[in-house]
PDB file of C-alpha atoms in Angstrom:
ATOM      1  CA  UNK A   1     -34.116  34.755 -11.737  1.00 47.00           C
ATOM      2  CA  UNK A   2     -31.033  37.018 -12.589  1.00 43.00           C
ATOM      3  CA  UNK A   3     -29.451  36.489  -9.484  1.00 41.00           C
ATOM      4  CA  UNK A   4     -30.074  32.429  -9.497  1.00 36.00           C
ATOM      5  CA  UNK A   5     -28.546  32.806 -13.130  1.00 34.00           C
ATOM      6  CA  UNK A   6     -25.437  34.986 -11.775  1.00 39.00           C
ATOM      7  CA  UNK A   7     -24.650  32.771  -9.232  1.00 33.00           C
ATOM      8  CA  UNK A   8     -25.036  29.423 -11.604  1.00 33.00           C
ATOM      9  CA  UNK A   9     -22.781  31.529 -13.848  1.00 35.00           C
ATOM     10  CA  UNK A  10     -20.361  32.292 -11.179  1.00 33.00           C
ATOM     11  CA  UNK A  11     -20.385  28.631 -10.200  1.00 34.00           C
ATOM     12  CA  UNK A  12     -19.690  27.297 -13.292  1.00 31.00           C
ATOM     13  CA  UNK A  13     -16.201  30.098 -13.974  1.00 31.00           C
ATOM     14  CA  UNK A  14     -15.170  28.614 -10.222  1.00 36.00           C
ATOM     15  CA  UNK A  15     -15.260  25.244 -11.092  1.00 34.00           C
ATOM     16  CA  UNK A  16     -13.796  26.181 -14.725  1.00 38.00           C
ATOM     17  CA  UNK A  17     -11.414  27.407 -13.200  1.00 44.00           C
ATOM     18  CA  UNK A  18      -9.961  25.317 -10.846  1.00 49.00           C
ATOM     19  CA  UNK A  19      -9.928  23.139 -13.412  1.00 56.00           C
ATOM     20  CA  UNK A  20      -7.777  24.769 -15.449  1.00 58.00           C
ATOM     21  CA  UNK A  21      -5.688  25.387 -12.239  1.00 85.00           C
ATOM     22  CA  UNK A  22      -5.201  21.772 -12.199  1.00 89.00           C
ATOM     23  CA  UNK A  23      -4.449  21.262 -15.720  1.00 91.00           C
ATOM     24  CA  UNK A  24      -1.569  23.922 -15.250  1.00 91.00           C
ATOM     25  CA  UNK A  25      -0.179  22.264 -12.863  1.00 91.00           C
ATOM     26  CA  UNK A  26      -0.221  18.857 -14.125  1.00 91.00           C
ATOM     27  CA  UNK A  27       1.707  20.204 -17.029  1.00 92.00           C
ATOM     28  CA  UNK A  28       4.082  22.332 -15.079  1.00 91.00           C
ATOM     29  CA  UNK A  29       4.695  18.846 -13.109  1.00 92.00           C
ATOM     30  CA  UNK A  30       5.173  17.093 -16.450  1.00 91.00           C
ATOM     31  CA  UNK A  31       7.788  20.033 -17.881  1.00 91.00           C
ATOM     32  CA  UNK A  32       9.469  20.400 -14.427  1.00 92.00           C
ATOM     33  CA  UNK A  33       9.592  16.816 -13.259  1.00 92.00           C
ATOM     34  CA  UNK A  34       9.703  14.633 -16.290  1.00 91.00           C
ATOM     35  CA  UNK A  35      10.846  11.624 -13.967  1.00 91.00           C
ATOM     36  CA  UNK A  36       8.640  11.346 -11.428  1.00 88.00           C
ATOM     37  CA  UNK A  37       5.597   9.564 -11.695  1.00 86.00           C
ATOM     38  CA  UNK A  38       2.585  11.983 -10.314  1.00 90.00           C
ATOM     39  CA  UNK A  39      -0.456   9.442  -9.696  1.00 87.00           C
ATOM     40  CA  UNK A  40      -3.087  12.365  -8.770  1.00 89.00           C
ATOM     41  CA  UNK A  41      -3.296  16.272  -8.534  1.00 93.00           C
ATOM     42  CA  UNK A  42      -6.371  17.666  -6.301  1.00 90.00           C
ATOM     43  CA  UNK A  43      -7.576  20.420  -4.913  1.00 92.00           C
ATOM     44  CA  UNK A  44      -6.565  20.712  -1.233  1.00 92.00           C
ATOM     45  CA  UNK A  45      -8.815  22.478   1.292  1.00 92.00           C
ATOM     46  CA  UNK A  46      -6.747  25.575   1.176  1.00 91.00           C
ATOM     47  CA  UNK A  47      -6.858  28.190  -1.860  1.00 91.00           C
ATOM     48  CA  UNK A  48      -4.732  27.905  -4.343  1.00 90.00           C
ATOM     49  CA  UNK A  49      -2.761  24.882  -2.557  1.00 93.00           C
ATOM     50  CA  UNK A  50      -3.074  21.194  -4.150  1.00 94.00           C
ATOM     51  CA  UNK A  51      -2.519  18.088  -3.562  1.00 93.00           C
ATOM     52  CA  UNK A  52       0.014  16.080  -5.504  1.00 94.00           C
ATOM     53  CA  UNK A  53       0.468  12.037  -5.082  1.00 92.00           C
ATOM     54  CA  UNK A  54       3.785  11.210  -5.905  1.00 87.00           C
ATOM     55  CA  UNK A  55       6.417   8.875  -5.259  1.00 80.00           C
ATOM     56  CA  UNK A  56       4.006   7.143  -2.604  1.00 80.00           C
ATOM     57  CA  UNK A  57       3.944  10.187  -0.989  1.00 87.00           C
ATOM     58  CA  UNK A  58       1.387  13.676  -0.706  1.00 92.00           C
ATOM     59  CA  UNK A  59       3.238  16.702  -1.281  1.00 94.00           C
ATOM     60  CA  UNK A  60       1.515  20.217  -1.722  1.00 95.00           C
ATOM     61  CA  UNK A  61       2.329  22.763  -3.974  1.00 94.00           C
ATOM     62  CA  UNK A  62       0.499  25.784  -5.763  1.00 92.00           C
ATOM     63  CA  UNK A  63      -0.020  25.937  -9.780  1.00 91.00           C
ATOM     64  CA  UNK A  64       3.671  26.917 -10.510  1.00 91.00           C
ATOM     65  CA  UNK A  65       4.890  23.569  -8.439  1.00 90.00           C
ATOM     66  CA  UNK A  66       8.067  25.320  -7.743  1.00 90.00           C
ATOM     67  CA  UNK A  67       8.280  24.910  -4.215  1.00 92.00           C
ATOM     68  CA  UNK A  68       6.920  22.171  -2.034  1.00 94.00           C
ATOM     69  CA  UNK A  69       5.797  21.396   1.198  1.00 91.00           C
ATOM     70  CA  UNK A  70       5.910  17.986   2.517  1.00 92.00           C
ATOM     71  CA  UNK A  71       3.643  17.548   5.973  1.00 91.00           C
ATOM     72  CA  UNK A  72       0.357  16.743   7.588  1.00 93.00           C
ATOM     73  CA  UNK A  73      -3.135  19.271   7.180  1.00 92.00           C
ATOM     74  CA  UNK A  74      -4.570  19.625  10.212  1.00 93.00           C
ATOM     75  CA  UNK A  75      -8.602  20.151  10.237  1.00 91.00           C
ATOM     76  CA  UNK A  76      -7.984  21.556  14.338  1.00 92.00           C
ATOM     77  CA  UNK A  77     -11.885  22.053  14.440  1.00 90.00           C
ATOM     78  CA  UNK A  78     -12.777  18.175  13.637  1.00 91.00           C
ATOM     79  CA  UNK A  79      -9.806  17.063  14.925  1.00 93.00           C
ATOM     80  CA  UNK A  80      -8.330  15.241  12.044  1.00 91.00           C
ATOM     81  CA  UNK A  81      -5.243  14.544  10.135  1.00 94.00           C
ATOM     82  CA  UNK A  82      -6.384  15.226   6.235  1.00 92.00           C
ATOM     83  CA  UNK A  83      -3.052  14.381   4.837  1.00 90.00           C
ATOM     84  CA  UNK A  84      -3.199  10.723   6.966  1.00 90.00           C
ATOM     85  CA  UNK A  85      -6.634  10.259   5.493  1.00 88.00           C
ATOM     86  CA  UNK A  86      -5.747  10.971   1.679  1.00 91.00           C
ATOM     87  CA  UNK A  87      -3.219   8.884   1.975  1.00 87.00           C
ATOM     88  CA  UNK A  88      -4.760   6.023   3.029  1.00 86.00           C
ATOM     89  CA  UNK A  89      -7.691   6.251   0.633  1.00 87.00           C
ATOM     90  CA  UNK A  90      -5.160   7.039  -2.208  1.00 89.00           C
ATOM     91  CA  UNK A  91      -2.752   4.173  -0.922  1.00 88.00           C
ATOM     92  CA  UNK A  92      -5.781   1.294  -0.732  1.00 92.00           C
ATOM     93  CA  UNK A  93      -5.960  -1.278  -3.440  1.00 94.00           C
ATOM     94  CA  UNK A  94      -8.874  -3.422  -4.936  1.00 95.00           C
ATOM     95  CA  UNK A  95      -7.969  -6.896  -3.994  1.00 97.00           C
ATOM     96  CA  UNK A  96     -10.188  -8.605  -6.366  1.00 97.00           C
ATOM     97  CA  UNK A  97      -7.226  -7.711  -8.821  1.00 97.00           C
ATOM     98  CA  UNK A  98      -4.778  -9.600  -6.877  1.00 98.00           C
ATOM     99  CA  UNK A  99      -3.445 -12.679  -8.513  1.00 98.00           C
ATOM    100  CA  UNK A 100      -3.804 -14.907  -5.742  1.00 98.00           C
ATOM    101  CA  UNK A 101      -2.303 -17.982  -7.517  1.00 98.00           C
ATOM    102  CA  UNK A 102       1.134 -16.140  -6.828  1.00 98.00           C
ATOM    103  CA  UNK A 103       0.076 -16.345  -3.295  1.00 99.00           C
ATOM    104  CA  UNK A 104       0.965 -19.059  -0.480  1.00 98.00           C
ATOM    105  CA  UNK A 105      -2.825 -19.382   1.105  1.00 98.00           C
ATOM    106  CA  UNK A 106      -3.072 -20.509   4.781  1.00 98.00           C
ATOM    107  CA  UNK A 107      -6.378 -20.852   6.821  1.00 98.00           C
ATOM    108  CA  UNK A 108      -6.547 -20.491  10.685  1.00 97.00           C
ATOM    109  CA  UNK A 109      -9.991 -21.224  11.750  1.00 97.00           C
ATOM    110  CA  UNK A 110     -13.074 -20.623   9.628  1.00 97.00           C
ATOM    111  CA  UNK A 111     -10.650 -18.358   7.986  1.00 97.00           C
ATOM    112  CA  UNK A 112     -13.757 -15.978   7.688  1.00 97.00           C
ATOM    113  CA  UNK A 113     -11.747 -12.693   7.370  1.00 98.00           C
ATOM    114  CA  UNK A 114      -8.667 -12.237   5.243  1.00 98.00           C
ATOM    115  CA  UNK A 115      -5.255 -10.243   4.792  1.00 98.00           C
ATOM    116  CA  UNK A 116      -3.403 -10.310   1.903  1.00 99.00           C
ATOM    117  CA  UNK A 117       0.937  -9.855   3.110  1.00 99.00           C
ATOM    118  CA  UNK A 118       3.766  -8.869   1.465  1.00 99.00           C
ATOM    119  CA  UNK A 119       6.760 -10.554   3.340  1.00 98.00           C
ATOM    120  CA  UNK A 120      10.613 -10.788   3.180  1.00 98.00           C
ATOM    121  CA  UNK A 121      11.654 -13.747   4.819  1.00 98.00           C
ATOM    122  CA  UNK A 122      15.196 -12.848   6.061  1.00 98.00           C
ATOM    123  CA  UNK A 123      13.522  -9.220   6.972  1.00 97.00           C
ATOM    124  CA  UNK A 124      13.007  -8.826  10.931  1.00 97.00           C
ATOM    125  CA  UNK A 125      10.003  -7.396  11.051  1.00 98.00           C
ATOM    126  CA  UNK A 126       8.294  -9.615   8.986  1.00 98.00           C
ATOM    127  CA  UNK A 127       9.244 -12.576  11.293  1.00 98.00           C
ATOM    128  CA  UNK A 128       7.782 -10.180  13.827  1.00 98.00           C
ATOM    129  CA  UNK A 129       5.128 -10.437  11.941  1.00 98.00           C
ATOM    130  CA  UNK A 130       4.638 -14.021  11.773  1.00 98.00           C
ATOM    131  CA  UNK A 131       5.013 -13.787  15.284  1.00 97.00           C
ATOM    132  CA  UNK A 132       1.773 -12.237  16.280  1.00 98.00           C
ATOM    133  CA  UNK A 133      -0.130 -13.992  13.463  1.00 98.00           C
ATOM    134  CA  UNK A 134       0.204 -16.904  15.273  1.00 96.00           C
ATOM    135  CA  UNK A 135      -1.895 -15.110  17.730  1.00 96.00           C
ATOM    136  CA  UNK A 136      -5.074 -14.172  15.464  1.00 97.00           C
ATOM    137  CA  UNK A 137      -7.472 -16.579  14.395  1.00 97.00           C
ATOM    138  CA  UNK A 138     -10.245 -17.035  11.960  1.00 97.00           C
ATOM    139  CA  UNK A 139      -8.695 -15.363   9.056  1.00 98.00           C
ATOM    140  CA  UNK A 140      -7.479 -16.537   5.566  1.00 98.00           C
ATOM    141  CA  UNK A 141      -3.530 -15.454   4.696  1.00 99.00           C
ATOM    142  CA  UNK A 142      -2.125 -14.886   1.305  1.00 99.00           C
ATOM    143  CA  UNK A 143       1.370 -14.759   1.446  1.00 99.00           C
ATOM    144  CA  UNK A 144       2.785 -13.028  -1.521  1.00 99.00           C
ATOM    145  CA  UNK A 145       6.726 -13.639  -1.138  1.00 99.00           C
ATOM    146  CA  UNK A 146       8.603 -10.362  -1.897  1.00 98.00           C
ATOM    147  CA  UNK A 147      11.975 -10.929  -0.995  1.00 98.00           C
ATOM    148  CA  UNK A 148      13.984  -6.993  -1.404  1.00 96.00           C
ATOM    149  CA  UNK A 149      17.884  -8.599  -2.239  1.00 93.00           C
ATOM    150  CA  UNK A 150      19.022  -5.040  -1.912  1.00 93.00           C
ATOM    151  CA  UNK A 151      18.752  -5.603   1.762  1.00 94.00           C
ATOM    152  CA  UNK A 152      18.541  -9.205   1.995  1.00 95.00           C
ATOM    153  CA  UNK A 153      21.134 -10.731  -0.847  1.00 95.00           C
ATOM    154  CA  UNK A 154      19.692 -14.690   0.201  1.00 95.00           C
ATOM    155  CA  UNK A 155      16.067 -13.649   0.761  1.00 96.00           C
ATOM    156  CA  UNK A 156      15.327 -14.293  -3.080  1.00 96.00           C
ATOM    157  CA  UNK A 157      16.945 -18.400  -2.896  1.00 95.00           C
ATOM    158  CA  UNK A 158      15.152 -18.790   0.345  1.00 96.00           C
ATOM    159  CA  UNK A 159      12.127 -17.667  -1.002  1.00 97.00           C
ATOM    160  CA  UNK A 160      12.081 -20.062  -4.168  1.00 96.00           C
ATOM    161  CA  UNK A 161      12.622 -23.027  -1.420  1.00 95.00           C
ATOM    162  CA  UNK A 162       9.665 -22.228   0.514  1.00 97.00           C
ATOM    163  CA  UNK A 163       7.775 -21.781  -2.702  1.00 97.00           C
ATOM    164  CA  UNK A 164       8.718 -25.250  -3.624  1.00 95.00           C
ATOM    165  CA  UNK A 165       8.481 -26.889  -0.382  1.00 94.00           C
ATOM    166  CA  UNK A 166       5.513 -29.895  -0.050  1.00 93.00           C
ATOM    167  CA  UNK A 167       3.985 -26.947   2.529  1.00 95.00           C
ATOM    168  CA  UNK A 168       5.054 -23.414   1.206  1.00 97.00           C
ATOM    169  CA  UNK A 169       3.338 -21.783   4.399  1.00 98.00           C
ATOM    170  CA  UNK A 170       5.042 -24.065   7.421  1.00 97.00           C
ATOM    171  CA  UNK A 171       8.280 -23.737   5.226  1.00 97.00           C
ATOM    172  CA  UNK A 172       7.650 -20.097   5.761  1.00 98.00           C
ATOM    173  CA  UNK A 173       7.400 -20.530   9.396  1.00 98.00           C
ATOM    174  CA  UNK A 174      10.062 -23.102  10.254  1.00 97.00           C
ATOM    175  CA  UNK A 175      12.330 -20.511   8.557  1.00 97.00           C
ATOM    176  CA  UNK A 176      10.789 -17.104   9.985  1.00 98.00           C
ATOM    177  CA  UNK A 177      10.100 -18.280  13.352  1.00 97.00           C
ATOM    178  CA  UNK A 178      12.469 -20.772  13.943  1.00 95.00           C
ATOM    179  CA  UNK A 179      15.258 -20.087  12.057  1.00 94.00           C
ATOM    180  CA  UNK A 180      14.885 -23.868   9.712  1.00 95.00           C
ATOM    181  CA  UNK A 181      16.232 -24.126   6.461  1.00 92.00           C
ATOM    182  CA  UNK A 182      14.180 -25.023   3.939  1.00 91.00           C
ATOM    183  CA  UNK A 183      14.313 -28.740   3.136  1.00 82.00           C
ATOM    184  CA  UNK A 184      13.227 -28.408  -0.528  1.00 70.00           C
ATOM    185  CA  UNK A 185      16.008 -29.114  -3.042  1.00 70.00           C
ATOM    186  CA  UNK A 186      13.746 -29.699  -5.625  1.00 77.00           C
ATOM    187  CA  UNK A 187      13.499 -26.898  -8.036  1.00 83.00           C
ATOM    188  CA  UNK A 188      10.029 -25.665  -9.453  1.00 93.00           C
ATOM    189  CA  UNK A 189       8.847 -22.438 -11.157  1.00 95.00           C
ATOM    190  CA  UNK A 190       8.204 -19.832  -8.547  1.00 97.00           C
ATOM    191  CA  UNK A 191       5.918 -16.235  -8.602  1.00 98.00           C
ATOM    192  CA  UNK A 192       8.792 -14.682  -6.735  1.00 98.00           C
ATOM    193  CA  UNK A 193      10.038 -12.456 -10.116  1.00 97.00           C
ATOM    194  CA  UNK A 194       5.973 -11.929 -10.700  1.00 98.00           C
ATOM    195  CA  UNK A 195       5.653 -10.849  -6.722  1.00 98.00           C
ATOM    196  CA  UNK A 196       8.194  -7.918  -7.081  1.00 97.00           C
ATOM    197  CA  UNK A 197       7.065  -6.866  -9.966  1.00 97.00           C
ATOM    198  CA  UNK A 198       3.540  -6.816  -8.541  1.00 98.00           C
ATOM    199  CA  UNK A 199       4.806  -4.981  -5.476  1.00 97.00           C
ATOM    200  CA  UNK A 200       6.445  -1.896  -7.565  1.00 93.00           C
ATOM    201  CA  UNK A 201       3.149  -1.977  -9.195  1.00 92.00           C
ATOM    202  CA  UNK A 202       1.261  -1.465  -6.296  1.00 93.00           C
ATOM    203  CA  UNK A 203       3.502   0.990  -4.915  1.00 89.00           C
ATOM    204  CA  UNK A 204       5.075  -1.855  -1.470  1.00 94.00           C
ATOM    205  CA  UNK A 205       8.214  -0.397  -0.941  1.00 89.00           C
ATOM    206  CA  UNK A 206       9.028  -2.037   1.752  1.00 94.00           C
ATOM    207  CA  UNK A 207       8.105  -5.222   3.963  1.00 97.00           C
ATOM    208  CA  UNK A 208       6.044  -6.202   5.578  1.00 98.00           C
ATOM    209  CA  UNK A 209       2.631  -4.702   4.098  1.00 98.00           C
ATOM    210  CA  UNK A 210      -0.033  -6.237   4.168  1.00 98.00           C
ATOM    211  CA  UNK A 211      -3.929  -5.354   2.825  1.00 98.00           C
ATOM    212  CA  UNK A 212      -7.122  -6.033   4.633  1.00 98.00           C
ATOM    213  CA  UNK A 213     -10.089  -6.891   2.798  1.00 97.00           C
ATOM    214  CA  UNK A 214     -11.429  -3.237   1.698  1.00 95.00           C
ATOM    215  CA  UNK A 215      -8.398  -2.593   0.707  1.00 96.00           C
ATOM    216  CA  UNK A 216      -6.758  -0.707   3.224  1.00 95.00           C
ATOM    217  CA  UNK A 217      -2.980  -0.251   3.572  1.00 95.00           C
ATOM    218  CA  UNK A 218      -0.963  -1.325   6.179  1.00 95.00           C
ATOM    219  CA  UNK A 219       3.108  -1.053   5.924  1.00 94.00           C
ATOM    220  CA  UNK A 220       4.918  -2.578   8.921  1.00 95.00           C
ATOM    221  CA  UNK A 221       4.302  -5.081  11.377  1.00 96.00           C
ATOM    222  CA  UNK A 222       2.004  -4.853  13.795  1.00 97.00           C
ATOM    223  CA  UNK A 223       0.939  -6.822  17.061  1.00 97.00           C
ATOM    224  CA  UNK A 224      -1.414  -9.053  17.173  1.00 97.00           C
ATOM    225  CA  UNK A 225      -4.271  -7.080  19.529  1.00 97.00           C
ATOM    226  CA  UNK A 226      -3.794  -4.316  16.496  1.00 98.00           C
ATOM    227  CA  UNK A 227      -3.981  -6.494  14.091  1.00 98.00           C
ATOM    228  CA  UNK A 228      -7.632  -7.876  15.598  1.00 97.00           C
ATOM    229  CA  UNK A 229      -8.919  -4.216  15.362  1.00 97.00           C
ATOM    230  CA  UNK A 230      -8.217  -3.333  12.036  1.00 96.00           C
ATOM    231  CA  UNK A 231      -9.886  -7.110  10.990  1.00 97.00           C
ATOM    232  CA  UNK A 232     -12.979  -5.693  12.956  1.00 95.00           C
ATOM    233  CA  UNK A 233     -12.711  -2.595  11.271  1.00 92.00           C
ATOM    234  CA  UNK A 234     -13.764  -4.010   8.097  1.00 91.00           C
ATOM    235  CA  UNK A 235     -16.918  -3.302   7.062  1.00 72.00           C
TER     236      UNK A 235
END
């Protein structure tokens, strides 16, 4: 009984703490770093080494957060990248909360699985993009237009014509695929302010990204056999 009471005692002063390990370092973070936003601050696998999610990034540091280290954890034994799979659970989204009314919705097929994009349309690898979407069927699209005018100064205009075109999503591809103008000089209200501000929200810093239906996180275009696996991926 005293040694199921020592070790319940010791237990609790461990996880007491690393608590309080944490705490220091979220205000050593705060003191230190007053302009970075730090989303989470865990334990890592390795003693007195945590975790930090900030900037869209995972950094580690110890309590002081003096230095850091910016890299991927290696479990060698299982034979996985840690780092690559905090980040994507950290990174995923719950796409019930997406306002899909901002959203240019296109159907291939039953449409039975869905992606949710983030898309620039002067930005080339979106177009790739479009490119091998062509090439996947049965799944539901919600475009959310995010046109970045830091890179792309016209992306914004072009955007607010496809928006306002009689079809938003073959707009989208006559322009992205085939290099069309839009044909819309009508002018209507448009999501595209709403998208960006959604985007820094969510942390899309650049295009394309696009979300699967759990959630997950995918930045940059992929081809369209990749794009089939991670759809069957879903569970």
């Amino acid at each position: 009984m005293k040694i199921w009471l020592s070790l319940l005692s010791l237990s609790i002063f461990s996880f007491t703490s690393a608590h309080a390990d944490i705490k220091t370092l979220e205000q050593n973070l705060k003191t230190k770093y007053p302009e970075i936003e730090v989303k989470s601050v865990q334990n890592s696998p390795i003693k007195d080494v945590y975790e930090v999610y900030m900037g869209g990034r995972i950094v580690y540091t110890n309590e002081e957060a003096k230095y850091f280290f910016v890299g991927n954890l290696i479990d060698l034994k299982e034979q996985k990248n840690l780092t690559a799979e905090r980040e994507q659970v950290l990174k995923s989204i719950d796409v019930k909360s997406l306002p899909l009314k901002q959203a240019i919705k296109h159907v291939k097929g039953k449409g039975e699985r869905t992606i949710y994009v983030f898309s620039d349309p002067d930005c080339p690898y979106c177009q790739h993009l479009e490119k091998e979407l062509k090439n996947v069927d049965n799944v539901t699209i919600y475009l959310f237009l995010y046109p970045i005018t830091r890179l792309h100064p016209n992306a914004e205009n072009v955007s607010q014509q496809i928006w306002c075109s009689k079809n938003p999503y073959q707009a989208w591809q006559d322009y992205t695929l085939d290099k069309k103008q839009p044909s819309s000089t009508k002018s209507c209200t448009t999501p595209v302010e709403k998208n960006i501000a959604l985007a820094k929200t969510l942390n899309v810093d650049g295009t394309p990204t696009f979300f699967l239906q759990d959630g997950t996180r995918i930045s940059g275009a992929r081809d369209a056999g990749e794009i089939e696996l991670l759809l069957k991926a879903v569970k």
